[in-house]
mmCIF file of C-alpha atoms and ligand atoms in Angstrom:
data_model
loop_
_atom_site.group_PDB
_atom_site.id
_atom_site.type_symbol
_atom_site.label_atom_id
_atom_site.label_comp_id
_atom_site.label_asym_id
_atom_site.label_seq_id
_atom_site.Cartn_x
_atom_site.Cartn_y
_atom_site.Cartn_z
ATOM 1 C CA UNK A 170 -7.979 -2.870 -29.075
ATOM 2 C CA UNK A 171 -11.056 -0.159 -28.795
ATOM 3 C CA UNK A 172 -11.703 1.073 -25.368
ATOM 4 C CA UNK A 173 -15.308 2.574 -24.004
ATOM 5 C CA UNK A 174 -13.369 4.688 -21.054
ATOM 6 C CA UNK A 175 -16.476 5.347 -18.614
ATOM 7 C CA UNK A 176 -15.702 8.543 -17.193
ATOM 8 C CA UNK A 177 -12.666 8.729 -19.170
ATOM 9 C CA UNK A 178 -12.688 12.840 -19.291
ATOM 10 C CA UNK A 179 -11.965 12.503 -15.927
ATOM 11 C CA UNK A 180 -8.382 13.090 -14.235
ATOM 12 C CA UNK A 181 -7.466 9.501 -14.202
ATOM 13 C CA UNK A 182 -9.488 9.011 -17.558
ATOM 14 C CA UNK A 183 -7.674 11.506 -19.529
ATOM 15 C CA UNK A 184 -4.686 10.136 -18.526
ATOM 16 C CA UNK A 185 -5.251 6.104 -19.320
ATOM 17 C CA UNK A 186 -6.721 7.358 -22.371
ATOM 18 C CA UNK A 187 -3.291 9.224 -23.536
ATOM 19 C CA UNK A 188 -1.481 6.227 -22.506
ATOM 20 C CA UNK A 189 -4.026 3.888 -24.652
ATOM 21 C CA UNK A 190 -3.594 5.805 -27.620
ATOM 22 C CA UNK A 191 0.559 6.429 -27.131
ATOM 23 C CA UNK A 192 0.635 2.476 -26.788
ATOM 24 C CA UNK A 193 -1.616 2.145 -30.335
ATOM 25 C CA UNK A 194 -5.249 1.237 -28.729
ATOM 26 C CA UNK A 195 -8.460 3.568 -29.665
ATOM 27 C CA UNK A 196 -10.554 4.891 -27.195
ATOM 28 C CA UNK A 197 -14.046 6.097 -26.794
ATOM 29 C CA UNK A 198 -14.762 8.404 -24.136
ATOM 30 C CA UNK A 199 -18.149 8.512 -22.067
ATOM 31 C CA UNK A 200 -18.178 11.047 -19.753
ATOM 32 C CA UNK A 201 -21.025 13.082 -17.935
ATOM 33 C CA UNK A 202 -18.784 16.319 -17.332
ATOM 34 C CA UNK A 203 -20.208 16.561 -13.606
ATOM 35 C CA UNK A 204 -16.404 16.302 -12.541
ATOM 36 C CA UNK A 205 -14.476 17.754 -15.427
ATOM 37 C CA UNK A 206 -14.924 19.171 -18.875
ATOM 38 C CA UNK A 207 -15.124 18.698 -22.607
ATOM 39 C CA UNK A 208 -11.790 20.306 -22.965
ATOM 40 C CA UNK A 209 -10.036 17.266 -21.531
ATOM 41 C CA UNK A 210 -11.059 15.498 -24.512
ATOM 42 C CA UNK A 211 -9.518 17.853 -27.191
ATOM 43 C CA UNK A 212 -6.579 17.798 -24.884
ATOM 44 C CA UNK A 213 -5.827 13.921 -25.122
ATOM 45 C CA UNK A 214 -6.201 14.776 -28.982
ATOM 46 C CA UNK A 215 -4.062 17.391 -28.832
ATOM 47 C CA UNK A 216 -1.107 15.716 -26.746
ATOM 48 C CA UNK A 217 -1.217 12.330 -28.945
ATOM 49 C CA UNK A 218 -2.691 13.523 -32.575
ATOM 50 C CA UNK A 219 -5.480 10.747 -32.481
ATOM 51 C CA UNK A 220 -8.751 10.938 -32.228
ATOM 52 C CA UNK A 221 -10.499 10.693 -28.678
ATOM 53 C CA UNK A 222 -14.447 10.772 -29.368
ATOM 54 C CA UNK A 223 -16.336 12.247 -26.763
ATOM 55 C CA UNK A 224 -19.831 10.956 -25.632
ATOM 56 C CA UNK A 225 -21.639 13.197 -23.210
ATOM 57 C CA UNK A 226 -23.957 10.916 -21.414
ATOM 58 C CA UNK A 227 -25.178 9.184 -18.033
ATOM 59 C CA UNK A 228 -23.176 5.708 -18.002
ATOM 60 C CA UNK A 229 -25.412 4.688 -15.653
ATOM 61 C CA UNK A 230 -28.463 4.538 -18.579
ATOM 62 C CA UNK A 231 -28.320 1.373 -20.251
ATOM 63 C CA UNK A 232 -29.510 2.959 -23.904
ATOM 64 C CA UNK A 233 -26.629 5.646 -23.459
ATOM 65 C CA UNK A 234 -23.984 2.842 -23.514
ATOM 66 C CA UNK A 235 -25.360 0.840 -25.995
ATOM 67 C CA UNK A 236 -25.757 3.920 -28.308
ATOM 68 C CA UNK A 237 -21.889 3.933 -27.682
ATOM 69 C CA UNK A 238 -21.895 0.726 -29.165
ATOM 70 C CA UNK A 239 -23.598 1.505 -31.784
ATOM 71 C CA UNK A 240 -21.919 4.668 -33.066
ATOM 72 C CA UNK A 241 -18.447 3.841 -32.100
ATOM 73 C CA UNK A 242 -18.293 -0.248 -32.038
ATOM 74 C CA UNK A 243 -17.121 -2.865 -32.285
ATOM 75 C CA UNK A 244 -15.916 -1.849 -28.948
ATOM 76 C CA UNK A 245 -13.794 -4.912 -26.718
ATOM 77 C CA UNK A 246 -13.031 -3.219 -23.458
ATOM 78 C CA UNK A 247 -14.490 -1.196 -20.658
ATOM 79 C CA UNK A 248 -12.628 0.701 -18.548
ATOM 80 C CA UNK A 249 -14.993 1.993 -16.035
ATOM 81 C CA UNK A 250 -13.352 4.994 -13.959
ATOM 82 C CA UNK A 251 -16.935 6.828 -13.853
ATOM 83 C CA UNK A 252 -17.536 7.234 -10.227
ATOM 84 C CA UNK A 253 -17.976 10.131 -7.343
ATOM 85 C CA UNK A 254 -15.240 10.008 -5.384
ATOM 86 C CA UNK A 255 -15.050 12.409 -2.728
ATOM 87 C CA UNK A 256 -14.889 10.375 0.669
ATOM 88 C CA UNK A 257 -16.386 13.481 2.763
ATOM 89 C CA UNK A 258 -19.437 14.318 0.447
ATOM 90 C CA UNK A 259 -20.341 11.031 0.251
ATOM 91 C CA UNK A 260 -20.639 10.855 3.720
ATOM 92 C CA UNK A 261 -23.540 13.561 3.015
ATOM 93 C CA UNK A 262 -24.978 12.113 0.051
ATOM 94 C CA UNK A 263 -24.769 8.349 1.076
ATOM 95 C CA UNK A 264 -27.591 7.580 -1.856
ATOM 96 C CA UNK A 265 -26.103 9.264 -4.505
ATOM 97 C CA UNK A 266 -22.838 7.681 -4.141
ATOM 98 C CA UNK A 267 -24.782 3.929 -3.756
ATOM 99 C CA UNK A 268 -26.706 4.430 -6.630
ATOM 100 C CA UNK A 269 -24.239 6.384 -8.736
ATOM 101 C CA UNK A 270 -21.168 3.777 -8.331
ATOM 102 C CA UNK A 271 -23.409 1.116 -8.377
ATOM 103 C CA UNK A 272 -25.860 1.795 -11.102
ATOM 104 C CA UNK A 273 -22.894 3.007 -13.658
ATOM 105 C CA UNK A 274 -21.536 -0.577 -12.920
ATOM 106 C CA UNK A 275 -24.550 -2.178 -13.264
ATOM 107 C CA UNK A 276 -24.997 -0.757 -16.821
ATOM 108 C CA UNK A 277 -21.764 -0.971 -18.073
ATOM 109 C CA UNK A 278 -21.611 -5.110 -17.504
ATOM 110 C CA UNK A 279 -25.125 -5.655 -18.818
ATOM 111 C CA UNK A 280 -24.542 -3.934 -22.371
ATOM 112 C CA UNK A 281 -20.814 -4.374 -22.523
ATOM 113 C CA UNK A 282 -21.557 -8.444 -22.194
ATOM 114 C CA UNK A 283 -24.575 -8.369 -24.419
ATOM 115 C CA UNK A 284 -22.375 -6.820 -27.103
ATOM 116 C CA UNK A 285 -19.340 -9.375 -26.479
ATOM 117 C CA UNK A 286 -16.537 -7.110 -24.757
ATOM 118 C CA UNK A 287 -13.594 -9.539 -23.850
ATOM 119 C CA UNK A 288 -12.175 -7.396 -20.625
ATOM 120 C CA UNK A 289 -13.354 -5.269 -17.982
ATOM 121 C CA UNK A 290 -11.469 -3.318 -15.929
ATOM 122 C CA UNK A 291 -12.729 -1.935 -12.887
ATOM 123 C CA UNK A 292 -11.437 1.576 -10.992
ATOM 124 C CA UNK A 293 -11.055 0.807 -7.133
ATOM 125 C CA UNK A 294 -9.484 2.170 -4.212
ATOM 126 C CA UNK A 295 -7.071 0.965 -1.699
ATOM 127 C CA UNK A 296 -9.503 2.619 1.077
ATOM 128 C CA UNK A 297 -10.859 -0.865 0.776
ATOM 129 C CA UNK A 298 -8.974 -2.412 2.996
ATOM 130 C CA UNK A 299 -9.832 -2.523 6.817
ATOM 131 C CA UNK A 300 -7.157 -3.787 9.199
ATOM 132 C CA UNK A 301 -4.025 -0.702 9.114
ATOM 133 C CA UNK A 302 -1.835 -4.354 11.006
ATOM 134 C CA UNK A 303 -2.067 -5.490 7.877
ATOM 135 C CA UNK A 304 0.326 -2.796 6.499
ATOM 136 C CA UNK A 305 1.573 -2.782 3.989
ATOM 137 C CA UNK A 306 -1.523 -3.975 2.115
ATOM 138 C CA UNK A 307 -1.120 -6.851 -0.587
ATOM 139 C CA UNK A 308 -4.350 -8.122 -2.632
ATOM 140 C CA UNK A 309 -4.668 -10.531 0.378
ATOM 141 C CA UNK A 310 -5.406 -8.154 2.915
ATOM 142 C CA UNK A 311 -8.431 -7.522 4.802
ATOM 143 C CA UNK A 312 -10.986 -5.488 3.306
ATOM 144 C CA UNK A 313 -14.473 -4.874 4.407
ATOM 145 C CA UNK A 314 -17.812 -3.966 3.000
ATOM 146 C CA UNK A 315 -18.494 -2.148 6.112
ATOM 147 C CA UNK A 316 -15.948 0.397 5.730
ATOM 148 C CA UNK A 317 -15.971 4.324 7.352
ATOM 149 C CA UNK A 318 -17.729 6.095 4.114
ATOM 150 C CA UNK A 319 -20.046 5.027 1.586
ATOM 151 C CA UNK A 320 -17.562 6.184 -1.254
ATOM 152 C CA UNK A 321 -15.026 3.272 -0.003
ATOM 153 C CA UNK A 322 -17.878 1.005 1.004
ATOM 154 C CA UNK A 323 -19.567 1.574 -2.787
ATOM 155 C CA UNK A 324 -15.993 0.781 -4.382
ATOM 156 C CA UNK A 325 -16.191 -2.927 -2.086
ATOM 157 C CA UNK A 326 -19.704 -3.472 -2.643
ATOM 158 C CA UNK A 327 -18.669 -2.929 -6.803
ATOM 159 C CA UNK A 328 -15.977 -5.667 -6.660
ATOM 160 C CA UNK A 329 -18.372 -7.814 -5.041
ATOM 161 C CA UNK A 330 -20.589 -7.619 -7.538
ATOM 162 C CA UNK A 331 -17.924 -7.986 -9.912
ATOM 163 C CA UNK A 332 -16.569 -11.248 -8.726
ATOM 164 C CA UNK A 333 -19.951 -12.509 -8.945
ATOM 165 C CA UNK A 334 -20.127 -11.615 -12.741
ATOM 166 C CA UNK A 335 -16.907 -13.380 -13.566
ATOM 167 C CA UNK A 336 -17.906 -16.104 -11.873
ATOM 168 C CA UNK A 337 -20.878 -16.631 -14.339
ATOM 169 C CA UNK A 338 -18.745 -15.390 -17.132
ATOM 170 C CA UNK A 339 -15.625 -17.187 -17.981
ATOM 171 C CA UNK A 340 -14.803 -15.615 -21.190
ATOM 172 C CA UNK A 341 -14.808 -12.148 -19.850
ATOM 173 C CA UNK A 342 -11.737 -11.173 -18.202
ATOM 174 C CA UNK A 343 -12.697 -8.850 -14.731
ATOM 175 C CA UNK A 344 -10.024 -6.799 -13.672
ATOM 176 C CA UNK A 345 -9.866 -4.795 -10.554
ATOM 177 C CA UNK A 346 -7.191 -2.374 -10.405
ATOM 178 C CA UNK A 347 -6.915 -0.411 -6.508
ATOM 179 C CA UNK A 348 -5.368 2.925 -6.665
ATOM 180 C CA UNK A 349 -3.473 4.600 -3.369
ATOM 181 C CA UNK A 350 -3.340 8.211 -4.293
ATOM 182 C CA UNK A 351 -3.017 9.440 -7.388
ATOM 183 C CA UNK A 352 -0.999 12.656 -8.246
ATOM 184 C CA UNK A 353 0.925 14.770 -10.657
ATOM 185 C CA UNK A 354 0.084 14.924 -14.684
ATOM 186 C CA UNK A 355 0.975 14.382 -18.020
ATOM 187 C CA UNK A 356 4.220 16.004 -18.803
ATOM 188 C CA UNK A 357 2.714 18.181 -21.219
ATOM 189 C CA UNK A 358 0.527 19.773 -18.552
ATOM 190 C CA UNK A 359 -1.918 19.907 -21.540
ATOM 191 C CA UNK A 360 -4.412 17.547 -18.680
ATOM 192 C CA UNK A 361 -3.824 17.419 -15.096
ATOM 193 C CA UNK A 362 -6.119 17.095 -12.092
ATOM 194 C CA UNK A 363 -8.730 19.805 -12.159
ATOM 195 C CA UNK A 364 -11.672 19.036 -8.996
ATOM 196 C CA UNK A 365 -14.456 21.226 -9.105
ATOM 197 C CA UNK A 366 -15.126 23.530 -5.906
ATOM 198 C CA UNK A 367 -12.209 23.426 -2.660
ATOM 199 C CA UNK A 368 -10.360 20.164 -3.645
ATOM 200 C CA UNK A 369 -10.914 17.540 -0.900
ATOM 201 C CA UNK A 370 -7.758 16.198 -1.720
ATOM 202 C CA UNK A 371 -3.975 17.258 -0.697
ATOM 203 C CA UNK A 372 -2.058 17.367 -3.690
ATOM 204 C CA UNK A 373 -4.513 19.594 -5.667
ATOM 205 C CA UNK A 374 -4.965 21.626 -2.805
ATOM 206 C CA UNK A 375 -1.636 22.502 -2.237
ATOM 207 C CA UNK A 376 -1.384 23.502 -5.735
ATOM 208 C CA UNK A 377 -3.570 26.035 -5.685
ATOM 209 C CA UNK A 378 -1.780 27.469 -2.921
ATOM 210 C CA UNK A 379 1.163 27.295 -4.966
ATOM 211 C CA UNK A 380 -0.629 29.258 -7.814
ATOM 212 C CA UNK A 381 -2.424 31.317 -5.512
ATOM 213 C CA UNK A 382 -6.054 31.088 -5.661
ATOM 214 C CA UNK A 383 -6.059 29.235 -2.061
ATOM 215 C CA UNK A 384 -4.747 30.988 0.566
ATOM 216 C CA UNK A 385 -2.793 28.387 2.891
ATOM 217 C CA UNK A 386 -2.372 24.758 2.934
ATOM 218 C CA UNK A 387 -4.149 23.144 6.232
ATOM 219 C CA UNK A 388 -1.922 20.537 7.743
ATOM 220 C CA UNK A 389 -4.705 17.390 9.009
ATOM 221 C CA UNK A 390 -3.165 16.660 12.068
ATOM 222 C CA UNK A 391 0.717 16.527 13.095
ATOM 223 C CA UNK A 392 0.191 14.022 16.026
ATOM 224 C CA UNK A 393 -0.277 11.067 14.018
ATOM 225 C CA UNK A 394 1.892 7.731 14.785
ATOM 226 C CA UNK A 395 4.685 8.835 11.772
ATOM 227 C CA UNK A 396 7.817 9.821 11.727
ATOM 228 C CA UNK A 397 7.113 13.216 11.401
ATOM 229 C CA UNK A 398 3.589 13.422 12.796
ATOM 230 C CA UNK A 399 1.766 13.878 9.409
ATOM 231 C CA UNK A 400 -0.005 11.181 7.779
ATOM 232 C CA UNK A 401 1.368 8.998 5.380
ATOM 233 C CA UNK A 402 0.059 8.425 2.074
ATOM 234 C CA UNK A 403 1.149 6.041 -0.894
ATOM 235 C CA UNK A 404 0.895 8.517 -3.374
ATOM 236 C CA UNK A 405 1.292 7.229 -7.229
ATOM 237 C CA UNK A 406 1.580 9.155 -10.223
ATOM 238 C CA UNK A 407 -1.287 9.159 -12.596
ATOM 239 C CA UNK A 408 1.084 8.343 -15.527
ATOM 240 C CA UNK A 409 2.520 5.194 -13.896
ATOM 241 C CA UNK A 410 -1.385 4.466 -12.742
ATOM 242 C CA UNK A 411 -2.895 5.500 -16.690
ATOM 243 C CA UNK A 412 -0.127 2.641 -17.934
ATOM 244 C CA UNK A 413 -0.624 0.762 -15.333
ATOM 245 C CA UNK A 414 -4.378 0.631 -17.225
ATOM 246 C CA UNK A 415 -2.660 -0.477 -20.354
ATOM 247 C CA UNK A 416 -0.891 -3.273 -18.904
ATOM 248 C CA UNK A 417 -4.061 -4.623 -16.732
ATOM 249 C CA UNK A 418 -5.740 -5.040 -20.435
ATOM 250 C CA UNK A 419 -2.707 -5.914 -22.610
ATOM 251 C CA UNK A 420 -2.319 -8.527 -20.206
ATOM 252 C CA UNK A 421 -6.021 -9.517 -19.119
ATOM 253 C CA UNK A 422 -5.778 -13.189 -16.741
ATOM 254 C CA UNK A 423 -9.029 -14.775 -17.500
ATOM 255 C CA UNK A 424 -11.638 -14.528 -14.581
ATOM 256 C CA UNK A 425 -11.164 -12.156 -11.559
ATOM 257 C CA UNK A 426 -8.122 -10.527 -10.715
ATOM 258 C CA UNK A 427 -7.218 -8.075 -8.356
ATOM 259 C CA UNK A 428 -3.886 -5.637 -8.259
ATOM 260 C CA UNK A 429 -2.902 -2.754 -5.923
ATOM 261 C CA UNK A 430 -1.422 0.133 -8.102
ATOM 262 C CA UNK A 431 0.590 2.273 -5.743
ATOM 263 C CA UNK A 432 4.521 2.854 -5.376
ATOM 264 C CA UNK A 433 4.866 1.011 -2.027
ATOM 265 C CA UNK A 434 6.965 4.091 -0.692
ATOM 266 C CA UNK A 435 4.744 6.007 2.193
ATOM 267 C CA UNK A 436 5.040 10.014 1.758
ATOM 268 C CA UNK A 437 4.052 11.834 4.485
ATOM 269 C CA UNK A 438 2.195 15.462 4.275
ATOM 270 C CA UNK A 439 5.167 17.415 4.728
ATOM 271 C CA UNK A 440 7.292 15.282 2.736
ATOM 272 C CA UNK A 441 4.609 16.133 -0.262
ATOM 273 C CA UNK A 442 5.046 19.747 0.473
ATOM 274 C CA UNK A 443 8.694 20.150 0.921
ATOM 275 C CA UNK A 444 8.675 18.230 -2.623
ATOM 276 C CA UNK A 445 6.399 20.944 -3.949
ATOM 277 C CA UNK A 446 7.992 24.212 -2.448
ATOM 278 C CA UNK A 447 11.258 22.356 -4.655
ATOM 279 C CA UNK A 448 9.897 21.987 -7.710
ATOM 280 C CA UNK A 449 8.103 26.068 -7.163
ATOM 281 C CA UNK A 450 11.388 27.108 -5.633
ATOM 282 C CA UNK A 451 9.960 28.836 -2.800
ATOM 283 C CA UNK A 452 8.013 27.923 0.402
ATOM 284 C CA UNK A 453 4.104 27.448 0.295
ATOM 285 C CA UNK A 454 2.298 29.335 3.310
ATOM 286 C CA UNK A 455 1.217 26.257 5.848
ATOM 287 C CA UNK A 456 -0.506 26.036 9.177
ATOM 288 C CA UNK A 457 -1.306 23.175 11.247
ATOM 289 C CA UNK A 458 -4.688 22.311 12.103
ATOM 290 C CA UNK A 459 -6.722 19.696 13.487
ATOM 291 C CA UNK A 460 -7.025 15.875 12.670
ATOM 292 C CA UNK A 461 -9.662 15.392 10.019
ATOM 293 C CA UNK A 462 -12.186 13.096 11.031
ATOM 294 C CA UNK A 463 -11.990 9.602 9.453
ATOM 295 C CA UNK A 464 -8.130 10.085 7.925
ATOM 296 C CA UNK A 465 -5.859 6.891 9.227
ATOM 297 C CA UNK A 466 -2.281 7.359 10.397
ATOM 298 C CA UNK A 467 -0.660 5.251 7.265
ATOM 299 C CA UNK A 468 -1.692 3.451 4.389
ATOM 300 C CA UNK A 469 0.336 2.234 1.373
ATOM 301 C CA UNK A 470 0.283 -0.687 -0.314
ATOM 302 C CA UNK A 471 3.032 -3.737 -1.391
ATOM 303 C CA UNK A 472 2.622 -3.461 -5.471
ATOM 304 C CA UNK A 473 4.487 -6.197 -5.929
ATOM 305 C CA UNK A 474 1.474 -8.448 -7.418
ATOM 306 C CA UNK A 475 1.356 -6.202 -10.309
ATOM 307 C CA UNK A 476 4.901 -6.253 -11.423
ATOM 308 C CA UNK A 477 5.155 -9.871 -11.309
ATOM 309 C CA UNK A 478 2.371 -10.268 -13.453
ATOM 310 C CA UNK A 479 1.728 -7.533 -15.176
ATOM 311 C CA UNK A 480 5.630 -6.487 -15.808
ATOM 312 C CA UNK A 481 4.473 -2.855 -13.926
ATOM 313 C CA UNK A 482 6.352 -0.456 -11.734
ATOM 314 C CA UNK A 483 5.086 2.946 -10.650
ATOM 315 C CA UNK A 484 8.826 4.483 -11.107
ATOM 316 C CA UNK A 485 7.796 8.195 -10.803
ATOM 317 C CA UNK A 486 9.046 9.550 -7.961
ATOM 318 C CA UNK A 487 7.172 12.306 -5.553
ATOM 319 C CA UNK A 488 9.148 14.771 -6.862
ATOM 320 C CA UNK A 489 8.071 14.170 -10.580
ATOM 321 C CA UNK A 490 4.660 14.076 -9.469
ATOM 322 C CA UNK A 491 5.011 17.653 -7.900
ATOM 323 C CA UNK A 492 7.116 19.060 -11.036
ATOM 324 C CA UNK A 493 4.303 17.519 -13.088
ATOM 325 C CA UNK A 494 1.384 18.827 -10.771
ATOM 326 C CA UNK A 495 3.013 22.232 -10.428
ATOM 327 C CA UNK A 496 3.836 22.299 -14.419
ATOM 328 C CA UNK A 497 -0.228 21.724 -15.114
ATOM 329 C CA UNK A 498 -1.553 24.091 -12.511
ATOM 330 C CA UNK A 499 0.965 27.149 -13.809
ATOM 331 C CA UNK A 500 -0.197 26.851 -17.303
ATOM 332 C CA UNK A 501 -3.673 26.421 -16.285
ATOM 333 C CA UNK A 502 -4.114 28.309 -13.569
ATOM 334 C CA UNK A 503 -8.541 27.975 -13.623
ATOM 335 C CA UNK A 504 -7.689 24.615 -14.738
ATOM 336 C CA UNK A 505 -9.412 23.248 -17.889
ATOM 337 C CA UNK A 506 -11.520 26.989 -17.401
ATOM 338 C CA UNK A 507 -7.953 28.676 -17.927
ATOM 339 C CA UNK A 508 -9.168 27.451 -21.856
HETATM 340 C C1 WQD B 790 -3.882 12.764 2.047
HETATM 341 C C2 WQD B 790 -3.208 13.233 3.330
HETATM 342 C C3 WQD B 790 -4.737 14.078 4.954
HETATM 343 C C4 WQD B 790 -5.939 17.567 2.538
HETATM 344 C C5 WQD B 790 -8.109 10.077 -0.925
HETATM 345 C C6 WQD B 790 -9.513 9.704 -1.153
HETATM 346 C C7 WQD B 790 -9.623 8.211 -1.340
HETATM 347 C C8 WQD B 790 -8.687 7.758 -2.422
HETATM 348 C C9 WQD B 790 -7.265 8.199 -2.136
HETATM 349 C C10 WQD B 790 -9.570 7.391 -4.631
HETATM 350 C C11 WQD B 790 -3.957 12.825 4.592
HETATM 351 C C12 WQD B 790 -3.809 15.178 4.462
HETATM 352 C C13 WQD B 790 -5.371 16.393 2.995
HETATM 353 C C14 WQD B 790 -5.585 18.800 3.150
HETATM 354 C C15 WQD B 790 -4.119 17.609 4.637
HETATM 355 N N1 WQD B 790 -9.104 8.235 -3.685
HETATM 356 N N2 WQD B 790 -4.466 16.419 4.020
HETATM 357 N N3 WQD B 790 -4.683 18.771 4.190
HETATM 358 O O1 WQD B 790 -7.678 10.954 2.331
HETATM 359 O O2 WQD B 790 -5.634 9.560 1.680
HETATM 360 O O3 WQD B 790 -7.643 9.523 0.269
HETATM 361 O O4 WQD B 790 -7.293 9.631 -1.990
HETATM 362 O O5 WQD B 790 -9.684 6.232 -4.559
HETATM 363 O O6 WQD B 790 -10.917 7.924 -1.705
HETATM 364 O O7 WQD B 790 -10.218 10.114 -0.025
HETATM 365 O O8 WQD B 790 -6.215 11.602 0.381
HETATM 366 O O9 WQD B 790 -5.329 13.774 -0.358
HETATM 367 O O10 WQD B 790 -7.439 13.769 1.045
HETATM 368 O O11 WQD B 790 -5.236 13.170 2.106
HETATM 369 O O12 WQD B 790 -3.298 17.618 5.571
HETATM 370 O O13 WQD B 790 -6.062 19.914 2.779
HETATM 371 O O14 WQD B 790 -3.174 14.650 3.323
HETATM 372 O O15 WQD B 790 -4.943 14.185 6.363
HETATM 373 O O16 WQD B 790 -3.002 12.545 5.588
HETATM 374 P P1 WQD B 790 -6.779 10.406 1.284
HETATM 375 P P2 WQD B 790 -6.104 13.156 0.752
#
């Protein structure tokens, strides 16, 4: 099978398209670099000795992704992971996020059913769902388009959309895969999670603390309903989510189909950061702050749709996902810059 991977230079990207190539799939890459860099590309290369083809361009422009077509077809599945993603900016920038997650989709249908792709599968977020009784969160579960951000609320509005399209399309398989919180990287720590500016996010946060070009790691809040205060997370690693990719399009259901791609096993913040001082062998400076506005107590998700039918587990454990993180970030200590 040939892949278009929108945004697939990305940190999730990189990683679904190692495990597309490792499984015998091609990919072509269309990325914007406005969250990553070119590097990534020669990375995936580099780790599985196949090509990965690199298109620099705005997914959201229909002619960009139907010159992908053109140079790189015949082409019978989108993966479409090119989206901002940062819940507090978007609560700045509520147009860009609207148009940007929207728009991308938008394009990416329209050309990839003109040209006659068989499956789409669509990045989503298990910030979708709205009612925390529901916990733990199956496919079934509440979710809103009227959620607290426009990142999460863009991500609902997309599978909307989405459903609608199958609906009108039998013969193209819809997919819509939403990921708790992905972590780690690929053994190799060749790619791993690289977020431009102060990472919004914990995990990549506390690895530069760990490396040392961030002081010390904030603790959001340590009054939370928890067992130890901090909140709890479902946090999967991005190798068990990249083949969790494969299996979503080796094993396509016709129509619309939804799956939760998380481990089922809340972490809590200082769980994640006792797991990282082990795999660094020392302790990481760490304060405790203030709740951040908008986080939720718990949320993690029951996965068990996806292993029934698509035969997938996310088996790595917290502690490979800090090993992995920690092995990326101390070879690459800039990141993809460290280049
Ligand atoms: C995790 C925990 C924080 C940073 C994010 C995205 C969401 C989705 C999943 C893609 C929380 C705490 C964090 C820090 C901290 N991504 N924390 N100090 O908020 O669950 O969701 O990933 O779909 O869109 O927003 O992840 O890593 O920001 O927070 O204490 O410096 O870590 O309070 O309990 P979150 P996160």
């Amino acid at each position: 099978m040939r892949v278009l991977l929108a945004g697939g230079a990305g940190y999730v990207g990189a990683h679904t398209a190692v495990a597309l190539l490792d499984a015998g799939h091609e990919v072509v890459l269309l990325d914007d670099l406005s969250n990553t860099s070119s590097i990534a590309a020669e990375r995936i290369a580099q780790i599985t000795g196949k090509p990965a083809p690199l298109v620099v361009g705005d997914a959201s422009d229909d002619s960009v992704v139907a010159g992908v077509f053109d140079e790189h077809g015949p082409i019978d599945a989108i993966v479409h992971l090119a989206a901002f993603k940062a819940v507090g900016e978007s609560m700045q920038q509520p147009l860009e996020y609207y148009s940007n997650n929207l728009d991308t989709t938008f394009a990416l249908v329209r050309v990839g059913v003109a040209r006659g792709i068989r499956s789409f599968v669509f990045s989503s977020t298990g910030t979708v769902y709205a009612d925390p009784a529901d916990l733990p969160f199956t496919e079934d579960s509440t979710t809103s388009v009227d959620l607290s951000n426009p990142y999460s609320k863009s991500k609902r509005m997309n599978e909307v959309v989405l459903e609608d399209v199958a609906r009108v399309h039998p013969d193209l398989n819809v997919t819509v895969l939403r990921y708790f919180n992905p972590v780690g990287a690929h053994e190799s720590g060749l790619i791993g999670e690289d977020p431009s500016g102060i990472p919004n996010n914990l995990m990549p946060f506390v690895q530069r603390v760990a490396v040392g070009t961030l002081e010390r790691i904030g603790i959001f809040g340590a009054d939370y309903d928890t067992p130890d205060g901090t909140g709890l997370r479902d946090y999967i690693h991005v190798v068990d989510l990249a083949l969790g990719h494969v299996a979503a399009l080796e094993k396509a259901q016709p129509g619309f189909t939804v799956y939760n791609l998380g481990t089922g096993r809340p972490v809590s913040v200082l769980e994640l950061i006792a797991a990282f001082e082990r795999a660094v062998g020392r302790e990481l400076p760490q304060t405790i702050l203030g709740r951040r506005p908008g986080d939720v107590d718990a949320t993690y998700c029951d996965p068990s749709k996806a292993a029934r039918e698509l035969d997938w587990v996310g088996t790595r454990t917290i502690d490979d996902a800090t090993r992995d993180a920690w092995n990326w970030q101390s070879r690459n200590p800039q990141g993809f810059a460290t280049a």
